[in-house]
mmCIF file of C-alpha atoms in Angstrom:
data_model
loop_
_atom_site.group_PDB
_atom_site.id
_atom_site.type_symbol
_atom_site.label_atom_id
_atom_site.label_comp_id
_atom_site.label_asym_id
_atom_site.label_seq_id
_atom_site.Cartn_x
_atom_site.Cartn_y
_atom_site.Cartn_z
ATOM 1 C CA MET A 1 -68.125 123.696 -24.751
ATOM 2 C CA SER A 2 -69.682 124.722 -28.111
ATOM 3 C CA THR A 3 -73.142 125.056 -27.690
ATOM 4 C CA THR A 4 -74.242 125.043 -31.535
ATOM 5 C CA ASN A 5 -73.318 122.764 -34.119
ATOM 6 C CA GLY A 6 -69.972 124.493 -34.581
ATOM 7 C CA ARG A 7 -67.307 123.091 -32.372
ATOM 8 C CA ARG A 8 -64.129 124.785 -30.973
ATOM 9 C CA ILE A 9 -60.976 122.931 -31.709
ATOM 10 C CA LEU A 10 -57.538 123.731 -31.317
ATOM 11 C CA MET A 11 -54.690 122.951 -33.618
ATOM 12 C CA ALA A 12 -51.689 122.839 -31.284
ATOM 13 C CA GLY A 13 -48.431 122.844 -33.560
ATOM 14 C CA CYS A 14 -50.498 123.805 -36.559
ATOM 15 C CA GLY A 15 -47.954 123.082 -39.509
ATOM 16 C CA ASP A 16 -48.941 121.411 -42.518
ATOM 17 C CA LEU A 17 -51.212 118.948 -41.291
ATOM 18 C CA GLY A 18 -52.825 120.840 -38.671
ATOM 19 C CA THR A 19 -53.473 123.701 -41.016
ATOM 20 C CA ARG A 20 -55.110 121.380 -43.976
ATOM 21 C CA LEU A 21 -57.268 119.858 -41.203
ATOM 22 C CA GLY A 22 -57.943 123.164 -39.914
ATOM 23 C CA LEU A 23 -59.370 124.469 -43.356
ATOM 24 C CA ARG A 24 -61.558 121.319 -43.595
ATOM 25 C CA LEU A 25 -62.933 121.811 -40.416
ATOM 26 C CA VAL A 26 -63.596 125.688 -41.175
ATOM 27 C CA ASP A 27 -65.310 124.794 -44.183
ATOM 28 C CA GLN A 28 -67.754 122.509 -42.046
ATOM 29 C CA GLY A 29 -68.722 125.506 -39.758
ATOM 30 C CA HIS A 30 -66.137 124.858 -36.979
ATOM 31 C CA ARG A 31 -64.250 127.343 -35.078
ATOM 32 C CA VAL A 32 -60.542 126.486 -35.550
ATOM 33 C CA ILE A 33 -57.644 127.994 -33.265
ATOM 34 C CA GLY A 34 -54.167 127.869 -34.568
ATOM 35 C CA LEU A 35 -51.498 127.757 -32.078
ATOM 36 C CA ARG A 36 -47.802 127.783 -32.890
ATOM 37 C CA ARG A 37 -44.653 130.139 -32.172
ATOM 38 C CA ARG A 38 -45.229 132.191 -35.524
ATOM 39 C CA VAL A 39 -48.589 132.558 -36.787
ATOM 40 C CA ALA A 40 -48.298 135.094 -39.474
ATOM 41 C CA GLU A 41 -48.792 132.352 -42.444
ATOM 42 C CA LEU A 42 -51.763 130.730 -41.230
ATOM 43 C CA PRO A 43 -55.096 131.073 -43.038
ATOM 44 C CA ASP A 44 -57.115 134.153 -42.340
ATOM 45 C CA ALA A 45 -59.911 131.576 -41.413
ATOM 46 C CA PHE A 46 -58.201 130.578 -38.471
ATOM 47 C CA GLU A 47 -58.093 132.174 -34.973
ATOM 48 C CA THR A 48 -54.331 132.374 -34.034
ATOM 49 C CA ILE A 49 -52.330 132.051 -30.747
ATOM 50 C CA ALA A 50 -48.649 132.948 -30.890
ATOM 51 C CA MET A 51 -47.046 130.734 -28.242
ATOM 52 C CA ASP A 52 -44.016 128.868 -27.830
ATOM 53 C CA LEU A 53 -45.261 125.506 -25.948
ATOM 54 C CA SER A 54 -41.663 123.885 -25.823
ATOM 55 C CA ARG A 55 -40.492 127.206 -23.776
ATOM 56 C CA LEU A 56 -43.603 126.986 -21.572
ATOM 57 C CA GLY A 57 -42.922 123.317 -20.822
ATOM 58 C CA ALA A 58 -39.201 123.751 -19.995
ATOM 59 C CA PRO A 59 -38.064 122.381 -16.751
ATOM 60 C CA GLU A 60 -37.287 125.544 -15.118
ATOM 61 C CA ARG A 61 -40.607 126.636 -16.054
ATOM 62 C CA GLY A 62 -43.005 125.132 -13.291
ATOM 63 C CA GLY A 63 -44.642 125.379 -9.858
ATOM 64 C CA ALA A 64 -47.167 127.690 -8.422
ATOM 65 C CA ASP A 65 -44.356 130.790 -8.230
ATOM 66 C CA ASP A 66 -44.228 130.700 -11.935
ATOM 67 C CA PRO A 67 -47.522 131.295 -13.783
ATOM 68 C CA VAL A 68 -48.170 131.264 -17.015
ATOM 69 C CA ARG A 69 -50.035 133.692 -19.026
ATOM 70 C CA SER A 70 -52.892 131.888 -20.816
ATOM 71 C CA ASP A 71 -55.414 132.777 -23.222
ATOM 72 C CA PRO A 72 -59.240 132.493 -22.434
ATOM 73 C CA ARG A 73 -59.650 130.802 -25.969
ATOM 74 C CA LEU A 74 -57.858 127.837 -24.479
ATOM 75 C CA ASP A 75 -60.625 126.841 -22.118
ATOM 76 C CA ALA A 76 -63.927 124.859 -22.780
ATOM 77 C CA LEU A 77 -62.432 123.542 -26.147
ATOM 78 C CA ASP A 78 -64.248 120.453 -27.916
ATOM 79 C CA ALA A 79 -61.154 119.125 -29.126
ATOM 80 C CA ALA A 80 -57.306 119.747 -29.477
ATOM 81 C CA ILE A 81 -55.443 118.299 -32.295
ATOM 82 C CA ILE A 82 -51.686 118.088 -31.274
ATOM 83 C CA THR A 83 -49.381 117.858 -34.395
ATOM 84 C CA LEU A 84 -46.005 118.842 -33.073
ATOM 85 C CA THR A 85 -42.594 119.111 -35.253
ATOM 86 C CA PRO A 86 -39.245 118.773 -33.890
ATOM 87 C CA ASP A 87 -37.014 121.625 -34.129
ATOM 88 C CA GLU A 88 -33.866 119.549 -35.254
ATOM 89 C CA PRO A 89 -34.303 115.601 -35.924
ATOM 90 C CA THR A 90 -32.203 114.673 -32.859
ATOM 91 C CA ARG A 91 -33.186 113.213 -29.451
ATOM 92 C CA ASP A 92 -32.950 116.823 -27.866
ATOM 93 C CA GLY A 93 -34.954 118.199 -30.527
ATOM 94 C CA TYR A 94 -37.657 115.805 -29.917
ATOM 95 C CA GLU A 95 -37.510 116.144 -26.150
ATOM 96 C CA ARG A 96 -37.932 120.008 -26.581
ATOM 97 C CA SER A 97 -40.826 119.712 -29.287
ATOM 98 C CA TYR A 98 -42.803 116.769 -27.806
ATOM 99 C CA LEU A 99 -42.069 116.387 -23.924
ATOM 100 C CA GLN A 100 -41.918 119.884 -23.341
ATOM 101 C CA GLY A 101 -44.340 120.824 -25.712
ATOM 102 C CA LEU A 102 -47.005 118.642 -24.386
ATOM 103 C CA ARG A 103 -45.969 120.066 -20.950
ATOM 104 C CA GLY A 104 -46.344 123.541 -21.947
ATOM 105 C CA LEU A 105 -49.954 122.902 -23.625
ATOM 106 C CA ALA A 106 -51.028 121.142 -20.496
ATOM 107 C CA ARG A 107 -49.964 124.192 -18.469
ATOM 108 C CA VAL A 108 -51.990 126.868 -20.832
ATOM 109 C CA LEU A 109 -55.197 124.908 -21.020
ATOM 110 C CA GLY A 110 -57.758 126.528 -19.114
ATOM 111 C CA SER A 111 -59.726 123.105 -18.866
ATOM 112 C CA GLN A 112 -59.481 119.673 -20.207
ATOM 113 C CA PRO A 113 -60.520 119.398 -23.697
ATOM 114 C CA GLY A 114 -63.570 117.192 -24.787
ATOM 115 C CA ARG A 115 -61.050 115.301 -26.860
ATOM 116 C CA VAL A 116 -57.241 115.399 -27.351
ATOM 117 C CA VAL A 117 -55.732 113.513 -30.417
ATOM 118 C CA LEU A 118 -51.931 113.419 -30.260
ATOM 119 C CA VAL A 119 -50.032 112.453 -33.594
ATOM 120 C CA SER A 120 -47.158 110.260 -32.760
ATOM 121 C CA SER A 121 -45.381 107.904 -34.843
ATOM 122 C CA THR A 122 -44.710 103.983 -35.497
ATOM 123 C CA ARG A 123 -41.305 104.745 -34.525
ATOM 124 C CA VAL A 124 -42.181 103.553 -30.979
ATOM 125 C CA LEU A 125 -42.529 100.069 -32.144
ATOM 126 C CA ALA A 126 -40.090 97.341 -32.787
ATOM 127 C CA GLU A 127 -38.674 96.479 -35.973
ATOM 128 C CA ASP A 128 -39.693 92.932 -36.754
ATOM 129 C CA PRO A 129 -40.031 91.910 -40.628
ATOM 130 C CA THR A 130 -41.344 88.341 -39.428
ATOM 131 C CA ARG A 131 -44.940 89.257 -38.196
ATOM 132 C CA VAL A 132 -47.829 91.748 -38.638
ATOM 133 C CA ILE A 133 -48.025 94.448 -36.005
ATOM 134 C CA THR A 134 -51.309 95.520 -34.492
ATOM 135 C CA GLU A 135 -52.198 98.423 -32.023
ATOM 136 C CA ASP A 136 -51.826 95.426 -29.171
ATOM 137 C CA ALA A 137 -47.941 95.489 -29.683
ATOM 138 C CA PRO A 138 -46.226 96.699 -26.845
ATOM 139 C CA LEU A 139 -44.010 99.874 -27.008
ATOM 140 C CA ALA A 140 -40.320 99.059 -27.959
ATOM 141 C CA PRO A 141 -38.633 101.798 -29.446
ATOM 142 C CA GLY A 142 -34.998 102.123 -30.184
ATOM 143 C CA SER A 143 -32.868 104.685 -28.777
ATOM 144 C CA GLY A 144 -33.195 108.339 -29.781
ATOM 145 C CA PRO A 145 -36.437 110.004 -31.207
ATOM 146 C CA GLY A 146 -38.548 107.027 -31.117
ATOM 147 C CA GLU A 147 -37.923 106.497 -27.349
ATOM 148 C CA VAL A 148 -38.878 110.065 -26.559
ATOM 149 C CA LEU A 149 -41.915 109.679 -28.684
ATOM 150 C CA ALA A 150 -42.807 106.629 -26.413
ATOM 151 C CA ALA A 151 -42.187 108.730 -23.395
ATOM 152 C CA ALA A 152 -44.273 111.507 -24.902
ATOM 153 C CA GLU A 153 -46.920 109.028 -25.511
ATOM 154 C CA SER A 154 -47.225 108.195 -21.857
ATOM 155 C CA GLU A 155 -46.746 111.769 -20.704
ATOM 156 C CA ALA A 156 -49.856 112.640 -22.942
ATOM 157 C CA ALA A 157 -51.843 109.979 -21.196
ATOM 158 C CA GLU A 158 -50.934 111.507 -17.660
ATOM 159 C CA LEU A 159 -51.821 115.074 -18.887
ATOM 160 C CA PHE A 160 -54.999 114.655 -20.875
ATOM 161 C CA ASP A 161 -58.407 112.991 -20.387
ATOM 162 C CA HIS A 162 -60.381 111.672 -23.263
ATOM 163 C CA LEU A 163 -57.030 110.917 -25.265
ATOM 164 C CA THR A 164 -56.566 109.090 -28.778
ATOM 165 C CA ILE A 165 -52.984 108.526 -29.917
ATOM 166 C CA VAL A 166 -52.448 108.392 -33.853
ATOM 167 C CA ARG A 167 -49.035 106.710 -35.141
ATOM 168 C CA PRO A 168 -48.750 107.327 -38.869
ATOM 169 C CA ALA A 169 -46.064 105.766 -40.888
ATOM 170 C CA GLY A 170 -44.083 107.345 -43.843
ATOM 171 C CA ILE A 171 -46.564 110.325 -44.407
ATOM 172 C CA TYR A 172 -46.155 110.941 -48.301
ATOM 173 C CA GLY A 173 -47.966 113.161 -50.910
ATOM 174 C CA PRO A 174 -47.689 116.363 -52.649
ATOM 175 C CA GLY A 175 -44.444 118.257 -51.252
ATOM 176 C CA ARG A 176 -43.196 115.173 -49.751
ATOM 177 C CA THR A 177 -41.106 113.376 -52.517
ATOM 178 C CA ARG A 178 -38.079 112.498 -50.657
ATOM 179 C CA LEU A 179 -38.421 108.817 -51.811
ATOM 180 C CA ILE A 180 -39.152 109.851 -55.605
ATOM 181 C CA ASP A 181 -36.059 112.198 -55.550
ATOM 182 C CA SER A 182 -34.093 109.354 -54.117
ATOM 183 C CA VAL A 183 -35.101 106.870 -56.814
ATOM 184 C CA ARG A 184 -34.406 109.417 -59.464
ATOM 185 C CA ARG A 185 -30.923 109.959 -57.920
ATOM 186 C CA GLY A 186 -30.425 106.058 -58.370
ATOM 187 C CA GLN A 187 -29.811 105.753 -54.556
ATOM 188 C CA ARG A 188 -29.503 101.974 -53.567
ATOM 189 C CA PHE A 189 -31.754 100.597 -51.134
ATOM 190 C CA ASN A 190 -32.286 97.664 -48.781
ATOM 191 C CA HIS A 191 -34.883 95.941 -51.062
ATOM 192 C CA GLN A 192 -35.596 93.544 -48.377
ATOM 193 C CA ARG A 193 -36.813 96.381 -45.805
ATOM 194 C CA TRP A 194 -40.639 96.266 -45.183
ATOM 195 C CA THR A 195 -42.155 99.568 -45.135
ATOM 196 C CA ASN A 196 -45.626 101.306 -44.483
ATOM 197 C CA ARG A 197 -46.899 104.457 -45.554
ATOM 198 C CA ILE A 198 -50.046 106.922 -45.502
ATOM 199 C CA HIS A 199 -50.921 109.512 -47.832
ATOM 200 C CA ARG A 200 -50.981 112.928 -46.256
ATOM 201 C CA ASP A 201 -54.703 113.512 -47.352
ATOM 202 C CA ASP A 202 -55.884 110.014 -45.759
ATOM 203 C CA LEU A 203 -54.260 111.163 -42.768
ATOM 204 C CA VAL A 204 -55.838 114.383 -42.882
ATOM 205 C CA ARG A 205 -59.380 112.833 -43.126
ATOM 206 C CA GLY A 206 -58.446 110.278 -40.486
ATOM 207 C CA LEU A 207 -57.886 113.005 -37.840
ATOM 208 C CA GLU A 208 -60.957 114.879 -39.013
ATOM 209 C CA ARG A 209 -62.802 111.622 -38.062
ATOM 210 C CA LEU A 210 -61.050 111.455 -34.715
ATOM 211 C CA ALA A 211 -61.989 114.970 -34.054
ATOM 212 C CA LEU A 212 -65.554 114.705 -34.587
ATOM 213 C CA GLY A 213 -66.480 111.139 -34.381
ATOM 214 C CA SER A 214 -68.748 110.201 -31.253
ATOM 215 C CA GLU A 215 -66.661 107.143 -30.100
ATOM 216 C CA PRO A 216 -62.842 107.152 -31.351
ATOM 217 C CA PRO A 217 -60.511 104.589 -30.692
ATOM 218 C CA ASP A 218 -57.878 105.090 -27.864
ATOM 219 C CA LEU A 219 -55.098 104.256 -30.349
ATOM 220 C CA VAL A 220 -54.621 103.804 -34.201
ATOM 221 C CA HIS A 221 -51.970 103.203 -36.558
ATOM 222 C CA ALA A 222 -52.554 105.350 -39.474
ATOM 223 C CA VAL A 223 -51.174 103.182 -42.093
ATOM 224 C CA ASP A 224 -52.783 102.167 -45.700
ATOM 225 C CA SER A 225 -53.657 98.663 -46.669
ATOM 226 C CA LEU A 226 -50.337 97.282 -48.033
ATOM 227 C CA PRO A 227 -47.023 96.944 -46.353
ATOM 228 C CA ALA A 228 -44.598 96.618 -48.811
ATOM 229 C CA GLN A 229 -40.797 96.017 -49.286
ATOM 230 C CA MET A 230 -38.715 98.866 -50.304
ATOM 231 C CA GLY A 231 -37.614 97.047 -53.636
ATOM 232 C CA ASP A 232 -41.083 96.752 -54.795
ATOM 233 C CA VAL A 233 -41.848 100.404 -53.624
ATOM 234 C CA ALA A 234 -38.556 101.679 -55.524
ATOM 235 C CA ALA A 235 -39.107 99.643 -58.589
ATOM 236 C CA PHE A 236 -42.626 101.109 -58.947
ATOM 237 C CA ILE A 237 -41.517 104.352 -58.941
ATOM 238 C CA ALA A 238 -38.758 103.906 -61.170
ATOM 239 C CA GLY A 239 -40.891 102.483 -63.829
ATOM 240 C CA ARG A 240 -43.231 105.449 -63.536
ATOM 241 C CA LEU A 241 -40.310 107.658 -63.861
ATOM 242 C CA GLY A 242 -38.637 105.724 -66.690
ATOM 243 C CA VAL A 243 -35.184 105.316 -64.729
ATOM 244 C CA PRO A 244 -33.457 102.116 -63.731
ATOM 245 C CA VAL A 245 -34.453 100.435 -60.793
ATOM 246 C CA PRO A 246 -32.296 101.375 -57.931
ATOM 247 C CA GLY A 247 -29.576 98.942 -56.858
ATOM 248 C CA HIS A 248 -29.235 96.898 -53.864
ATOM 249 C CA ALA A 249 -27.655 98.138 -50.465
ATOM 250 C CA ASP A 250 -24.659 96.341 -49.212
ATOM 251 C CA ASP A 251 -25.295 93.389 -46.616
ATOM 252 C CA GLU A 252 -29.141 93.730 -47.063
ATOM 253 C CA LYS A 253 -31.290 91.663 -45.161
ATOM 254 C CA PRO A 254 -34.987 91.458 -44.105
ATOM 255 C CA SER A 255 -35.730 94.131 -41.839
ATOM 256 C CA GLY A 256 -38.441 96.948 -40.884
ATOM 257 C CA LYS A 257 -41.946 96.595 -40.048
ATOM 258 C CA ARG A 258 -45.289 95.241 -41.263
ATOM 259 C CA ILE A 259 -48.027 97.289 -39.679
ATOM 260 C CA ASP A 260 -51.578 96.049 -39.700
ATOM 261 C CA GLY A 261 -53.906 98.989 -41.200
ATOM 262 C CA THR A 262 -57.221 97.118 -40.216
ATOM 263 C CA ARG A 263 -58.308 99.408 -37.442
ATOM 264 C CA PHE A 264 -57.584 102.766 -39.501
ATOM 265 C CA GLY A 265 -59.359 101.312 -42.458
ATOM 266 C CA SER A 266 -62.400 100.699 -40.091
ATOM 267 C CA LEU A 267 -62.503 104.326 -39.100
ATOM 268 C CA MET A 268 -62.246 105.552 -42.683
ATOM 269 C CA GLY A 269 -64.324 103.235 -44.613
ATOM 270 C CA GLU A 270 -62.536 103.567 -47.679
ATOM 271 C CA LEU A 271 -58.792 105.316 -48.512
ATOM 272 C CA GLY A 272 -58.550 107.700 -51.201
ATOM 273 C CA TYR A 273 -54.837 105.842 -51.624
ATOM 274 C CA PRO A 274 -55.160 102.479 -50.209
ATOM 275 C CA THR A 275 -51.713 101.265 -51.344
ATOM 276 C CA TYR A 276 -48.596 103.176 -52.180
ATOM 277 C CA ARG A 277 -49.315 102.341 -55.999
ATOM 278 C CA HIS A 278 -52.462 104.530 -55.983
ATOM 279 C CA GLY A 279 -50.300 107.294 -54.147
ATOM 280 C CA PHE A 280 -47.359 107.494 -56.026
ATOM 281 C CA ALA A 281 -49.193 107.235 -59.179
ATOM 282 C CA SER A 282 -51.294 110.218 -58.423
ATOM 283 C CA MET A 283 -47.991 112.270 -57.492
ATOM 284 C CA LEU A 284 -46.115 111.009 -60.508
ATOM 285 C CA THR A 285 -49.177 111.827 -62.989
ATOM 286 C CA THR A 286 -49.092 115.437 -61.754
ATOM 287 C CA ALA A 287 -45.365 116.169 -61.299
ATOM 288 C CA PRO A 288 -43.294 117.768 -63.930
#
């Protein structure tokens, strides 16, 4: 572990979230190691390790007769932040990236990090628009990627000590404009579907607090303070764009989830974008 104020922190996966978090940590004097398949585009401020975790964690790789070459920098880490991305949006893609990726990471670590933060998803929770869902809710994913993510959470709990699981919902922000684009096109929505969101910048700050804080929670739902029905969100965006409010989907009915963000709010103190209105207003003010 680190003997000075600067900590040694691994970004496993190190896509957009990991890179932005890593840059914040470097600015604070911490030593950041970015690990992913291709590292050429990672910032020069990072140390880098090119490694395919999903390949290293594949079922055919295992046992004492199949050693894995590690890297000495993967020993005595203060923290490891795991932000994996599926190579395709299918069950198989999620199994390769999450289940095999976690097993691969466990195989190459020289020792248990002081803290491990796994970014999962609220897809592991059951849909129920009639109640507010807290961190006490049981895992109840549907089939497919959500089921794999639930298995990944259980796998991580077996593999890593000092684990915190973060479940973001509806990450949006600069470069994440799918909903805005859909409203602009006039795509129809289920206006009664409950949705939850977190702005990318608030999520990155939350991961920073979990990486550096003294007593992080074991589980936190990374959502803002206002679950909202899709019709309200689409109407707000349409008003900002100056386009008609999108129409209603056929056979629409109440659905989705209302996720409580109290624990994340307590962790953060104050969100930069406490509701979808704040976040989308900022995006649409700066968008062309």
